[in-house]
CSV table of C-alpha atoms in Angstrom, one decimal:
chain,number,residue,atom,x,y,z
A,1,MET,CA,-54.9,66.9,48.8
A,2,LYS,CA,-51.7,66.2,48.9
A,3,ASN,CA,-51.3,66.6,53.0
A,4,VAL,CA,-54.2,65.0,53.8
A,5,LYS,CA,-53.5,62.5,51.7
A,6,LYS,CA,-50.3,62.1,53.3
A,7,PHE,CA,-51.9,62.3,56.3
A,8,LEU,CA,-54.3,59.7,56.0
A,9,PHE,CA,-51.4,57.4,55.0
A,10,LEU,CA,-49.5,58.6,58.0
A,11,PHE,CA,-52.1,57.4,60.5
A,12,SER,CA,-52.7,54.3,59.0
A,13,ILE,CA,-49.0,53.0,59.2
A,14,ALA,CA,-49.3,54.7,62.5
A,15,ALA,CA,-52.7,52.6,63.8
A,16,LEU,CA,-51.2,49.0,62.0
A,17,LEU,CA,-48.1,49.9,64.3
A,18,THR,CA,-49.9,50.1,67.3
A,19,ALA,CA,-51.8,47.2,66.4
A,20,CYS,CA,-49.5,44.6,65.9
A,21,SER,CA,-47.3,46.2,69.1
A,22,ASP,CA,-50.8,45.3,71.3
A,23,ASP,CA,-50.8,41.9,69.6
A,24,ASP,CA,-47.0,40.5,70.4
A,25,ASP,CA,-47.7,42.6,73.6
A,26,ALA,CA,-51.3,40.0,74.1
A,27,GLY,CA,-49.2,37.6,76.4
A,28,THR,CA,-47.3,39.7,78.8
A,29,SER,CA,-50.3,41.4,79.8
A,30,ALA,CA,-52.8,38.3,80.6
A,31,GLU,CA,-49.2,37.3,82.7
A,32,ALA,CA,-49.0,40.7,84.6
A,33,GLN,CA,-52.8,39.8,85.3
A,34,LEU,CA,-52.1,37.0,86.8
A,35,VAL,CA,-49.0,38.6,89.1
A,36,GLY,CA,-49.8,39.0,93.0
A,37,SER,CA,-50.8,36.8,95.9
A,38,TYR,CA,-53.8,34.7,96.2
A,39,ASN,CA,-55.1,33.0,99.4
A,40,LEU,CA,-57.1,29.4,99.4
A,41,THR,CA,-60.3,30.4,100.0
A,42,ALA,CA,-62.5,26.9,99.1
A,43,TYR,CA,-61.9,23.6,99.5
A,44,ASN,CA,-64.4,22.1,98.5
A,45,ILE,CA,-64.8,17.8,98.5
A,46,PRO,CA,-67.3,15.5,96.9
A,47,VAL,CA,-69.2,15.1,100.3
A,48,ALA,CA,-70.6,16.7,103.0
A,49,VAL,CA,-68.2,16.3,106.0
A,50,ASP,CA,-69.0,17.9,109.4
A,51,PHE,CA,-65.2,17.0,110.9
A,52,ASN,CA,-65.1,19.6,113.5
A,53,GLN,CA,-68.3,18.1,114.7
A,54,ASP,CA,-70.4,21.1,115.5
A,55,SER,CA,-73.4,19.5,113.7
A,56,GLN,CA,-73.0,21.5,110.5
A,57,ALA,CA,-71.6,19.6,107.6
A,58,SER,CA,-70.0,21.1,104.9
A,59,THR,CA,-68.4,20.7,101.5
A,60,ASN,CA,-65.7,23.6,101.9
A,61,PHE,CA,-63.5,22.0,104.3
A,62,MET,CA,-62.5,25.2,105.5
A,63,ASN,CA,-65.5,25.3,107.2
A,64,GLU,CA,-64.5,22.7,108.8
A,65,SER,CA,-61.1,22.9,110.2
A,66,ASP,CA,-58.6,26.6,111.0
A,67,CYS,CA,-55.5,24.5,109.0
A,68,TYR,CA,-56.0,25.7,105.8
A,69,LEU,CA,-56.0,29.5,106.6
A,70,ASP,CA,-52.3,30.2,105.4
A,71,THR,CA,-52.6,28.6,102.6
A,72,GLN,CA,-50.9,30.7,99.8
A,73,ILE,CA,-49.8,31.0,96.5
A,74,VAL,CA,-47.6,34.0,95.5
A,75,LEU,CA,-46.8,34.5,91.3
A,76,ASN,CA,-44.3,36.9,90.3
A,77,SER,CA,-42.8,38.9,87.8
A,78,ASP,CA,-40.2,37.4,86.8
A,79,ASN,CA,-42.7,33.9,86.4
A,80,THR,CA,-41.4,32.8,90.1
A,81,TYR,CA,-43.6,31.9,92.9
A,82,THR,CA,-43.7,30.7,96.6
A,83,SER,CA,-46.2,28.9,98.1
A,84,THR,CA,-47.7,27.9,101.8
A,85,TYR,CA,-49.6,24.9,101.7
A,86,SER,CA,-51.0,24.5,105.4
A,87,TYR,CA,-53.2,21.3,106.2
A,88,LEU,CA,-54.6,18.6,108.6
A,89,LEU,CA,-53.1,15.9,108.6
A,90,VAL,CA,-54.8,12.5,109.8
A,91,THR,CA,-52.3,9.7,111.6
A,92,ASN,CA,-52.4,8.1,115.3
A,93,SER,CA,-53.8,11.8,115.8
A,94,VAL,CA,-54.9,15.0,114.1
A,95,SER,CA,-52.4,18.0,113.7
A,96,CYS,CA,-51.7,21.1,111.2
A,97,GLU,CA,-48.9,21.1,109.4
A,98,GLU,CA,-47.4,23.1,106.7
A,99,GLU,CA,-45.3,22.9,103.1
A,100,ASP,CA,-43.6,25.6,101.7
A,101,ALA,CA,-42.5,26.1,98.0
A,102,THR,CA,-40.3,27.5,95.5
A,103,GLY,CA,-40.3,27.4,91.6
A,104,ASN,CA,-41.5,28.4,87.8
A,105,TRP,CA,-44.9,29.2,86.7
A,106,SER,CA,-46.2,29.7,83.4
A,107,LEU,CA,-49.2,30.5,80.9
A,108,ILE,CA,-49.9,27.8,79.5
A,109,ASN,CA,-53.2,29.6,77.8
A,110,ASN,CA,-56.3,31.7,78.4
A,111,SER,CA,-57.6,29.3,81.0
A,112,THR,CA,-54.5,27.8,82.5
A,113,ILE,CA,-51.3,28.1,84.4
A,114,LYS,CA,-48.7,25.5,84.8
A,115,LEU,CA,-46.4,25.7,88.6
A,116,VAL,CA,-43.4,23.6,88.5
A,117,ASP,CA,-41.9,23.3,91.9
A,118,THR,CA,-38.1,23.1,91.7
A,119,SER,CA,-37.5,22.6,95.6
A,120,ILE,CA,-37.8,19.3,95.6
A,121,GLU,CA,-37.0,16.3,93.3
A,122,PRO,CA,-38.1,15.1,91.1
A,123,GLN,CA,-39.9,18.6,90.2
A,124,LEU,CA,-43.8,18.8,90.3
A,125,GLU,CA,-45.5,19.9,87.7
A,126,VAL,CA,-49.2,21.3,88.9
A,127,ASP,CA,-52.0,23.0,86.2
A,128,TYR,CA,-54.4,25.0,87.5
A,129,THR,CA,-57.4,26.7,85.5
A,130,ILE,CA,-58.3,29.8,85.6
A,131,ASN,CA,-61.2,31.9,86.6
A,132,GLY,CA,-61.9,35.5,86.8
A,133,ASN,CA,-59.1,36.4,89.7
A,134,GLN,CA,-59.4,33.1,91.3
A,135,ILE,CA,-56.9,30.1,90.2
A,136,LEU,CA,-58.9,26.3,90.6
A,137,GLN,CA,-56.8,23.1,91.5
A,138,THR,CA,-58.9,20.3,90.9
A,139,LEU,CA,-57.5,16.4,92.5
A,140,GLU,CA,-59.4,13.5,91.2
A,141,ASN,CA,-58.6,10.8,93.4
A,142,ALA,CA,-57.4,12.5,96.1
A,143,PRO,CA,-57.6,12.0,99.7
A,144,TYR,CA,-59.5,14.1,101.8
A,145,PRO,CA,-60.1,13.9,106.2
A,146,ASP,CA,-63.1,12.9,107.2
A,147,ARG,CA,-65.3,10.5,110.2
A,148,ASP,CA,-65.9,6.9,110.2
A,149,GLY,CA,-69.2,6.4,111.4
A,150,GLU,CA,-67.8,6.3,115.1
A,151,GLY,CA,-66.4,9.4,115.3
A,152,ASN,CA,-62.6,8.7,114.0
A,153,ALA,CA,-60.4,10.7,112.1
A,154,ILE,CA,-60.1,8.8,108.6
A,155,TYR,CA,-59.3,9.5,104.9
A,156,SER,CA,-61.6,9.4,102.0
A,157,GLU,CA,-61.6,9.9,98.4
A,158,GLY,CA,-62.8,11.8,95.6
A,159,THR,CA,-62.3,15.1,93.3
A,160,VAL,CA,-60.8,17.6,95.2
A,161,VAL,CA,-61.1,21.3,94.2
A,162,LEU,CA,-59.0,24.0,95.6
A,163,VAL,CA,-60.1,27.4,94.9
A,164,TYR,CA,-56.9,30.2,95.3
A,165,THR,CA,-58.9,34.3,95.1
A,166,LYS,CA,-56.7,36.8,94.8
A,167,VAL,CA,-56.1,39.4,96.9
A,168,ASP,CA,-54.0,41.8,95.5
């Protein structure tokens, strides 16, 4: 009987220590699950646009321009990140452009991460919403490429949601 009580006591202590260590690692494992590469899979705009003039308007601008295909965010395990943002620029002409960024990222809570671009001054902080294997950036009153009534490339404004899907 004495051995049974001793075994139960030691088992209880071991279970308690295991439970405590799981709690301490919860933040770390949540961050570890975010580490990886994310490709832009949707550039959602508020109104369907037929920018490429193929008679098929879409609210996912990636269906209207190939300029966004190389957009990617890589979250590293040391809480640094790199990103490439490829986009369509409307000026006197229409062109594909690209910007690279580097910086730090942190898990704010179970549904938000913050990226801090340290490659520019002043530093730029951007929050992303976590949705399963995706991170989303919502931009209010953001310019997005559009066409006017005469078919000229212009910018319109509205809520734009960028959806990045984890690829590894």
